[in-house]
mmCIF file of C-alpha atoms in Angstrom:
data_model
loop_
_atom_site.group_PDB
_atom_site.id
_atom_site.type_symbol
_atom_site.label_atom_id
_atom_site.label_comp_id
_atom_site.label_asym_id
_atom_site.label_seq_id
_atom_site.Cartn_x
_atom_site.Cartn_y
_atom_site.Cartn_z
ATOM 1 C CA MET Z 28 9.941 -41.200 74.380
ATOM 2 C CA PHE Z 29 10.481 -37.460 74.146
ATOM 3 C CA ALA Z 30 13.850 -35.696 73.986
ATOM 4 C CA VAL Z 31 14.557 -32.301 75.529
ATOM 5 C CA VAL Z 32 17.458 -30.099 74.424
ATOM 6 C CA GLY Z 33 18.787 -27.745 77.090
ATOM 7 C CA ALA Z 34 17.230 -29.935 79.752
ATOM 8 C CA THR Z 35 18.904 -28.116 82.655
ATOM 9 C CA GLY Z 36 17.910 -24.641 81.460
ATOM 10 C CA ASN Z 37 15.026 -22.453 82.598
ATOM 11 C CA THR Z 38 12.533 -23.763 80.051
ATOM 12 C CA GLY Z 39 13.977 -27.214 79.314
ATOM 13 C CA ARG Z 40 13.996 -28.271 82.955
ATOM 14 C CA VAL Z 41 10.300 -27.475 83.205
ATOM 15 C CA VAL Z 42 9.559 -29.402 80.009
ATOM 16 C CA VAL Z 43 11.315 -32.463 81.468
ATOM 17 C CA GLU Z 44 9.543 -32.181 84.811
ATOM 18 C CA GLU Z 45 6.107 -31.714 83.250
ATOM 19 C CA LEU Z 46 6.501 -34.624 80.844
ATOM 20 C CA LEU Z 47 7.757 -36.936 83.601
ATOM 21 C CA ALA Z 48 4.868 -35.910 85.850
ATOM 22 C CA ALA Z 49 2.469 -36.834 83.046
ATOM 23 C CA GLY Z 50 3.994 -40.315 82.840
ATOM 24 C CA HIS Z 51 6.088 -39.900 79.680
ATOM 25 C CA ALA Z 52 9.573 -41.270 79.105
ATOM 26 C CA VAL Z 53 12.041 -38.405 78.681
ATOM 27 C CA ARG Z 54 15.600 -38.248 77.367
ATOM 28 C CA ALA Z 55 17.221 -35.197 78.943
ATOM 29 C CA ILE Z 56 19.995 -33.777 76.742
ATOM 30 C CA GLY Z 57 22.637 -31.630 78.408
ATOM 31 C CA ARG Z 58 26.297 -30.726 78.586
ATOM 32 C CA SER Z 59 27.266 -32.791 81.623
ATOM 33 C CA GLU Z 60 26.032 -35.823 83.506
ATOM 34 C CA GLU Z 61 26.492 -33.971 86.785
ATOM 35 C CA ARG Z 62 24.124 -31.161 85.771
ATOM 36 C CA LEU Z 63 21.616 -33.718 84.513
ATOM 37 C CA GLY Z 64 21.771 -35.583 87.837
ATOM 38 C CA PRO Z 65 18.670 -34.065 89.494
ATOM 39 C CA LEU Z 66 16.574 -34.862 86.424
ATOM 40 C CA THR Z 67 17.947 -38.389 86.302
ATOM 41 C CA GLU Z 68 16.899 -38.861 89.934
ATOM 42 C CA HIS Z 69 13.338 -37.988 88.918
ATOM 43 C CA GLY Z 70 13.283 -40.596 86.162
ATOM 44 C CA ALA Z 71 14.738 -38.913 83.073
ATOM 45 C CA GLU Z 72 17.222 -40.736 80.850
ATOM 46 C CA PRO Z 73 20.393 -38.610 80.776
ATOM 47 C CA PHE Z 74 22.153 -38.033 77.468
ATOM 48 C CA VAL Z 75 25.331 -35.956 77.412
ATOM 49 C CA ALA Z 76 25.774 -34.426 73.977
ATOM 50 C CA ASP Z 77 27.469 -31.516 72.232
ATOM 51 C CA VAL Z 78 24.552 -29.881 70.420
ATOM 52 C CA SER Z 79 26.943 -28.254 67.945
ATOM 53 C CA ASP Z 80 27.745 -31.762 66.634
ATOM 54 C CA PRO Z 81 25.050 -33.041 64.223
ATOM 55 C CA GLU Z 82 26.036 -36.676 64.753
ATOM 56 C CA ALA Z 83 25.698 -36.287 68.527
ATOM 57 C CA VAL Z 84 22.294 -34.680 68.035
ATOM 58 C CA ALA Z 85 21.184 -37.516 65.757
ATOM 59 C CA SER Z 86 22.272 -40.074 68.384
ATOM 60 C CA ALA Z 87 20.407 -38.176 71.101
ATOM 61 C CA CYS Z 88 17.272 -38.182 68.934
ATOM 62 C CA ASP Z 89 17.392 -41.855 68.010
ATOM 63 C CA GLY Z 90 13.990 -43.452 68.487
ATOM 64 C CA VAL Z 91 12.216 -40.424 69.976
ATOM 65 C CA GLY Z 92 8.711 -39.431 68.937
ATOM 66 C CA GLY Z 93 9.134 -35.732 69.629
ATOM 67 C CA ILE Z 94 11.699 -33.186 70.756
ATOM 68 C CA TYR Z 95 11.829 -29.844 72.524
ATOM 69 C CA CYS Z 96 14.420 -27.901 70.563
ATOM 70 C CA MET Z 97 16.231 -24.727 71.589
ATOM 71 C CA ILE Z 98 19.618 -23.102 71.016
ATOM 72 C CA PRO Z 99 21.366 -22.854 74.400
ATOM 73 C CA PRO Z 100 22.693 -19.302 74.809
ATOM 74 C CA ARG Z 101 26.388 -18.476 74.956
ATOM 75 C CA PHE Z 102 27.784 -15.024 75.576
ATOM 76 C CA ASP Z 103 31.541 -15.663 75.495
ATOM 77 C CA VAL Z 104 31.499 -16.158 71.712
ATOM 78 C CA ASP Z 105 29.882 -14.425 68.738
ATOM 79 C CA ILE Z 106 26.271 -15.363 69.480
ATOM 80 C CA ARG Z 107 25.096 -15.152 65.881
ATOM 81 C CA GLY Z 108 27.843 -17.501 64.767
ATOM 82 C CA TRP Z 109 26.979 -19.814 67.656
ATOM 83 C CA GLN Z 110 23.302 -19.763 66.680
ATOM 84 C CA THR Z 111 24.202 -20.729 63.119
ATOM 85 C CA GLU Z 112 26.541 -23.530 64.210
ATOM 86 C CA VAL Z 113 24.180 -25.055 66.761
ATOM 87 C CA GLY Z 114 21.037 -24.438 64.752
ATOM 88 C CA THR Z 115 22.513 -26.196 61.729
ATOM 89 C CA ALA Z 116 23.617 -29.139 63.874
ATOM 90 C CA LEU Z 117 20.208 -29.431 65.535
ATOM 91 C CA ALA Z 118 18.271 -29.320 62.278
ATOM 92 C CA THR Z 119 20.659 -31.780 60.627
ATOM 93 C CA GLY Z 120 20.571 -34.217 63.549
ATOM 94 C CA ILE Z 121 16.819 -34.025 64.014
ATOM 95 C CA GLY Z 122 16.320 -34.608 60.300
ATOM 96 C CA ALA Z 123 18.746 -37.523 60.189
ATOM 97 C CA ALA Z 124 16.981 -39.193 63.122
ATOM 98 C CA GLY Z 125 13.575 -38.687 61.510
ATOM 99 C CA VAL Z 126 11.974 -37.075 64.541
ATOM 100 C CA PRO Z 127 8.287 -36.586 63.604
ATOM 101 C CA TYR Z 128 7.377 -33.764 66.037
ATOM 102 C CA VAL Z 129 9.406 -30.706 67.033
ATOM 103 C CA VAL Z 130 8.493 -27.940 69.479
ATOM 104 C CA ASN Z 131 11.043 -25.171 68.953
ATOM 105 C CA LEU Z 132 11.807 -22.192 71.194
ATOM 106 C CA SER Z 133 11.865 -18.966 69.194
ATOM 107 C CA SER Z 134 10.772 -15.441 70.166
ATOM 108 C CA VAL Z 135 8.278 -12.664 69.644
ATOM 109 C CA GLY Z 136 9.708 -10.568 66.839
ATOM 110 C CA ALA Z 137 10.847 -13.576 64.797
ATOM 111 C CA GLN Z 138 8.584 -12.463 61.970
ATOM 112 C CA HIS Z 139 11.590 -10.310 60.976
ATOM 113 C CA HIS Z 140 14.816 -11.619 59.440
ATOM 114 C CA ARG Z 141 16.980 -8.645 60.469
ATOM 115 C CA GLY Z 142 17.216 -5.711 62.848
ATOM 116 C CA THR Z 143 16.388 -7.724 65.968
ATOM 117 C CA GLY Z 144 19.787 -9.022 67.132
ATOM 118 C CA PRO Z 145 19.728 -12.621 68.394
ATOM 119 C CA ILE Z 146 16.025 -12.907 67.547
ATOM 120 C CA ALA Z 147 16.982 -12.805 63.859
ATOM 121 C CA GLY Z 148 19.106 -15.885 64.559
ATOM 122 C CA LEU Z 149 16.065 -17.614 66.004
ATOM 123 C CA ARG Z 150 14.110 -16.791 62.856
ATOM 124 C CA GLU Z 151 16.871 -18.366 60.776
ATOM 125 C CA HIS Z 152 16.546 -21.463 62.939
ATOM 126 C CA GLU Z 153 12.800 -21.527 62.303
ATOM 127 C CA ASP Z 154 13.573 -21.495 58.587
ATOM 128 C CA ARG Z 155 16.028 -24.397 58.956
ATOM 129 C CA LEU Z 156 13.538 -26.536 60.828
ATOM 130 C CA ASN Z 157 10.829 -25.697 58.306
ATOM 131 C CA GLU Z 158 13.009 -27.365 55.677
ATOM 132 C CA LEU Z 159 12.332 -30.674 57.476
ATOM 133 C CA THR Z 160 9.320 -31.426 55.326
ATOM 134 C CA GLU Z 161 8.618 -34.777 57.022
ATOM 135 C CA ALA Z 162 8.474 -33.235 60.500
ATOM 136 C CA ASN Z 163 5.611 -31.416 62.188
ATOM 137 C CA VAL Z 164 7.106 -28.272 63.722
ATOM 138 C CA LEU Z 165 5.640 -25.812 66.217
ATOM 139 C CA HIS Z 166 7.657 -22.633 66.831
ATOM 140 C CA LEU Z 167 6.843 -21.068 70.200
ATOM 141 C CA ARG Z 168 7.445 -17.314 70.167
ATOM 142 C CA PRO Z 169 7.442 -16.102 73.778
ATOM 143 C CA ALA Z 170 7.664 -12.481 74.867
ATOM 144 C CA TYR Z 171 10.419 -10.798 76.898
ATOM 145 C CA PHE Z 172 11.512 -13.091 79.742
ATOM 146 C CA MET Z 173 10.637 -11.789 83.212
ATOM 147 C CA GLU Z 174 13.798 -13.481 84.455
ATOM 148 C CA ASN Z 175 15.879 -11.040 82.392
ATOM 149 C CA HIS Z 176 15.274 -8.540 85.185
ATOM 150 C CA PHE Z 177 17.422 -10.585 87.563
ATOM 151 C CA MET Z 178 20.434 -9.259 85.645
ATOM 152 C CA ALA Z 179 19.542 -5.742 86.814
ATOM 153 C CA LEU Z 180 19.802 -6.569 90.513
ATOM 154 C CA GLU Z 181 23.507 -5.720 90.797
ATOM 155 C CA GLY Z 182 22.816 -2.353 89.219
ATOM 156 C CA ILE Z 183 20.046 -1.761 91.745
ATOM 157 C CA ARG Z 184 22.425 -2.674 94.541
ATOM 158 C CA ALA Z 185 25.136 -0.346 93.211
ATOM 159 C CA MET Z 186 23.077 2.634 92.001
ATOM 160 C CA GLY Z 187 19.700 2.321 93.672
ATOM 161 C CA VAL Z 188 17.804 2.398 90.369
ATOM 162 C CA LEU Z 189 16.579 -0.118 87.813
ATOM 163 C CA GLY Z 190 18.315 0.604 84.526
ATOM 164 C CA THR Z 191 18.046 -0.899 81.033
ATOM 165 C CA PRO Z 192 18.243 0.479 77.466
ATOM 166 C CA LEU Z 193 14.453 0.183 77.015
ATOM 167 C CA ARG Z 194 12.122 3.158 76.554
ATOM 168 C CA GLU Z 195 10.198 4.289 79.610
ATOM 169 C CA ASP Z 196 6.882 4.565 77.765
ATOM 170 C CA LEU Z 197 7.051 1.195 76.037
ATOM 171 C CA ALA Z 198 4.554 -1.414 77.248
ATOM 172 C CA LEU Z 199 5.931 -4.897 76.601
ATOM 173 C CA PRO Z 200 4.416 -8.337 77.083
ATOM 174 C CA MET Z 201 6.567 -10.258 79.550
ATOM 175 C CA ILE Z 202 6.491 -13.948 80.426
ATOM 176 C CA ALA Z 203 7.867 -16.256 83.105
ATOM 177 C CA THR Z 204 10.061 -19.004 81.678
ATOM 178 C CA ARG Z 205 8.195 -21.606 83.717
ATOM 179 C CA ASP Z 206 5.042 -20.842 81.752
ATOM 180 C CA ILE Z 207 6.934 -21.343 78.482
ATOM 181 C CA GLY Z 208 8.109 -24.769 79.610
ATOM 182 C CA GLN Z 209 4.621 -25.787 80.666
ATOM 183 C CA VAL Z 210 3.109 -24.832 77.317
ATOM 184 C CA ALA Z 211 5.934 -26.582 75.439
ATOM 185 C CA ALA Z 212 5.439 -29.782 77.439
ATOM 186 C CA ARG Z 213 1.689 -29.697 76.945
ATOM 187 C CA ARG Z 214 1.909 -29.223 73.186
ATOM 188 C CA LEU Z 215 4.635 -31.862 72.866
ATOM 189 C CA ALA Z 216 2.698 -34.421 74.879
ATOM 190 C CA ALA Z 217 -0.500 -33.757 72.928
ATOM 191 C CA LEU Z 218 1.151 -33.927 69.480
ATOM 192 C CA ASP Z 219 -1.767 -31.776 68.367
ATOM 193 C CA PHE Z 220 -0.170 -29.968 65.426
ATOM 194 C CA GLU Z 221 0.532 -30.917 61.840
ATOM 195 C CA GLY Z 222 2.745 -29.100 59.377
ATOM 196 C CA HIS Z 223 4.668 -25.984 60.414
ATOM 197 C CA HIS Z 224 3.157 -23.382 62.741
ATOM 198 C CA THR Z 225 3.987 -20.537 65.123
ATOM 199 C CA GLN Z 226 2.375 -19.674 68.465
ATOM 200 C CA GLU Z 227 3.125 -16.532 70.426
ATOM 201 C CA LEU Z 228 3.149 -16.601 74.234
ATOM 202 C CA LEU Z 229 2.491 -13.188 75.749
ATOM 203 C CA GLY Z 230 2.550 -13.637 79.516
ATOM 204 C CA PRO Z 231 -0.266 -12.249 81.701
ATOM 205 C CA ARG Z 232 -0.157 -8.623 80.473
ATOM 206 C CA ASP Z 233 2.067 -5.836 79.152
ATOM 207 C CA TYR Z 234 4.381 -3.905 81.511
ATOM 208 C CA THR Z 235 6.260 -0.622 81.189
ATOM 209 C CA MET Z 236 9.720 -0.475 82.715
ATOM 210 C CA PRO Z 237 8.646 2.019 85.420
ATOM 211 C CA GLU Z 238 5.944 -0.496 86.360
ATOM 212 C CA VAL Z 239 8.609 -3.209 86.512
ATOM 213 C CA ALA Z 240 10.699 -1.002 88.808
ATOM 214 C CA GLY Z 241 7.718 -0.498 91.101
ATOM 215 C CA ILE Z 242 6.984 -4.221 91.325
ATOM 216 C CA ILE Z 243 10.608 -5.186 91.937
ATOM 217 C CA GLY Z 244 10.954 -2.318 94.399
ATOM 218 C CA VAL Z 245 8.103 -3.695 96.506
ATOM 219 C CA ALA Z 246 9.772 -7.130 96.506
ATOM 220 C CA LEU Z 247 13.089 -5.598 97.619
ATOM 221 C CA SER Z 248 11.499 -3.332 100.241
ATOM 222 C CA MET Z 249 12.525 -0.354 98.093
ATOM 223 C CA PRO Z 250 9.086 1.136 97.305
ATOM 224 C CA ASP Z 251 10.611 4.263 95.731
ATOM 225 C CA LEU Z 252 12.806 2.323 93.289
ATOM 226 C CA ALA Z 253 12.945 4.335 90.081
ATOM 227 C CA TYR Z 254 13.610 3.376 86.488
ATOM 228 C CA THR Z 255 16.236 5.019 84.309
ATOM 229 C CA ARG Z 256 17.032 4.402 80.662
ATOM 230 C CA ILE Z 257 20.731 3.633 80.202
ATOM 231 C CA PRO Z 258 22.529 4.808 77.033
ATOM 232 C CA ASP Z 259 24.078 2.222 74.740
ATOM 233 C CA GLU Z 260 27.611 3.307 75.657
ATOM 234 C CA ALA Z 261 27.043 2.525 79.325
ATOM 235 C CA VAL Z 262 25.440 -0.819 78.487
ATOM 236 C CA GLU Z 263 28.384 -1.700 76.278
ATOM 237 C CA GLY Z 264 30.833 -0.885 79.078
ATOM 238 C CA ALA Z 265 28.922 -2.971 81.613
ATOM 239 C CA MET Z 266 28.654 -5.968 79.274
ATOM 240 C CA THR Z 267 32.339 -5.717 78.425
ATOM 241 C CA GLY Z 268 33.116 -5.877 82.122
ATOM 242 C CA MET Z 269 31.066 -9.085 82.330
ATOM 243 C CA GLY Z 270 33.300 -10.746 79.717
ATOM 244 C CA ILE Z 271 30.680 -10.805 76.973
ATOM 245 C CA HIS Z 272 32.035 -11.131 73.428
ATOM 246 C CA PRO Z 273 32.153 -7.770 71.561
ATOM 247 C CA SER Z 274 30.049 -9.070 68.649
ATOM 248 C CA THR Z 275 27.465 -10.388 71.076
ATOM 249 C CA ILE Z 276 27.283 -7.019 72.806
ATOM 250 C CA ALA Z 277 26.581 -5.364 69.463
ATOM 251 C CA THR Z 278 23.946 -8.004 68.721
ATOM 252 C CA PHE Z 279 22.084 -7.362 71.972
ATOM 253 C CA LEU Z 280 22.257 -3.605 71.499
ATOM 254 C CA GLU Z 281 20.622 -4.164 68.116
ATOM 255 C CA MET Z 282 17.889 -6.202 69.798
ATOM 256 C CA HIS Z 283 17.141 -3.415 72.267
ATOM 257 C CA ARG Z 284 16.988 -0.891 69.442
ATOM 258 C CA GLY Z 285 14.611 -3.246 67.651
ATOM 259 C CA ILE Z 286 12.399 -3.395 70.740
ATOM 260 C CA ASN Z 287 12.436 0.383 71.155
ATOM 261 C CA ASP Z 288 11.691 0.911 67.446
ATOM 262 C CA GLY Z 289 8.703 -1.440 67.445
ATOM 263 C CA LEU Z 290 10.200 -4.324 65.472
ATOM 264 C CA VAL Z 291 10.003 -6.815 68.331
ATOM 265 C CA VAL Z 292 6.233 -6.880 68.729
ATOM 266 C CA ALA Z 293 3.555 -9.526 68.821
ATOM 267 C CA VAL Z 294 1.556 -10.152 65.687
ATOM 268 C CA GLU Z 295 -1.209 -12.149 67.383
ATOM 269 C CA THR Z 296 -4.080 -10.510 69.226
ATOM 270 C CA ARG Z 297 -3.929 -11.337 72.921
ATOM 271 C CA SER Z 298 -6.189 -14.290 73.697
ATOM 272 C CA ARG Z 299 -6.660 -17.097 76.193
ATOM 273 C CA ALA Z 300 -4.447 -19.291 74.017
ATOM 274 C CA ASN Z 301 -1.406 -16.995 74.181
ATOM 275 C CA THR Z 302 -1.890 -15.502 77.664
ATOM 276 C CA THR Z 303 -0.056 -17.279 80.503
ATOM 277 C CA PRO Z 304 -0.756 -17.025 84.242
ATOM 278 C CA THR Z 305 2.450 -16.105 86.097
ATOM 279 C CA THR Z 306 2.711 -12.379 86.882
ATOM 280 C CA LEU Z 307 5.837 -10.382 87.613
ATOM 281 C CA GLU Z 308 4.480 -9.937 91.129
ATOM 282 C CA ASP Z 309 4.515 -13.739 91.499
ATOM 283 C CA LEU Z 310 8.289 -13.663 91.048
ATOM 284 C CA GLY Z 311 8.663 -11.237 93.950
ATOM 285 C CA PRO Z 312 10.002 -13.840 96.423
ATOM 286 C CA ALA Z 313 12.598 -14.968 93.876
ATOM 287 C CA PHE Z 314 13.767 -11.357 93.396
ATOM 288 C CA THR Z 315 13.957 -10.972 97.172
ATOM 289 C CA ALA Z 316 16.016 -14.144 97.571
ATOM 290 C CA ALA Z 317 18.383 -13.276 94.725
ATOM 291 C CA PHE Z 318 18.926 -9.725 95.991
ATOM 292 C CA GLY Z 319 19.679 -10.953 99.481
ATOM 293 C CA THR Z 320 22.545 -13.239 98.416
#
């Protein structure tokens, strides 16, 4: 039996589906039975739990041989405080249940303890899990999510340009969340790691933001779609309008500065082991569908 935290999320759902397809028993942990319903229909055991409660986490982990661990994001609260609260509960519950194998979702850039916004919180969670000396822990450190670009679609609709705070000349590795889930499921099912390790996941290649604009523009039938770098003040105003907590806005602005300043970079040389197949072009139909709604 494997447990999956965040089972209805972009990566967790894939982990559940892949493990079930391989014939494994899976306990899908989520916030509501209704949201877990589709996974239950495919054979997962649903477990509704508050992952900020260590006792609930321990109950969810009872009897499992391995767990996919991640901190579900929240933007309506101080994200760094949320990461500390949930991360502490997860590590405490996993330790109390004696789970022998943990695959944990972290991020490229987690080699740093500060200056990287929410990624620094993920590094702190790595450190917590590494205190579980009886557990074998693999920290997956994926690159920038391709799906982050879906958040720019409203700006494209309103202004006719793709805008983010990222430098135009910066080439970043980018990865599809489905590929992260597939790697996590494969490593969890294999139980092929001992001790505490990290593995970066770098997507198919590096992209500059003007390249991203060109690819998304083709998908949206806007071949001349341009990229523009948005100043922090404008980003802060837009995020405030979305109801994001002020401290969380500041945290994400720090992350973007960390990316632009070269803190959030891979430390592994690109290889077959850390290169994943899905390209940004492959997500074209999804961008088209989302833009058309």
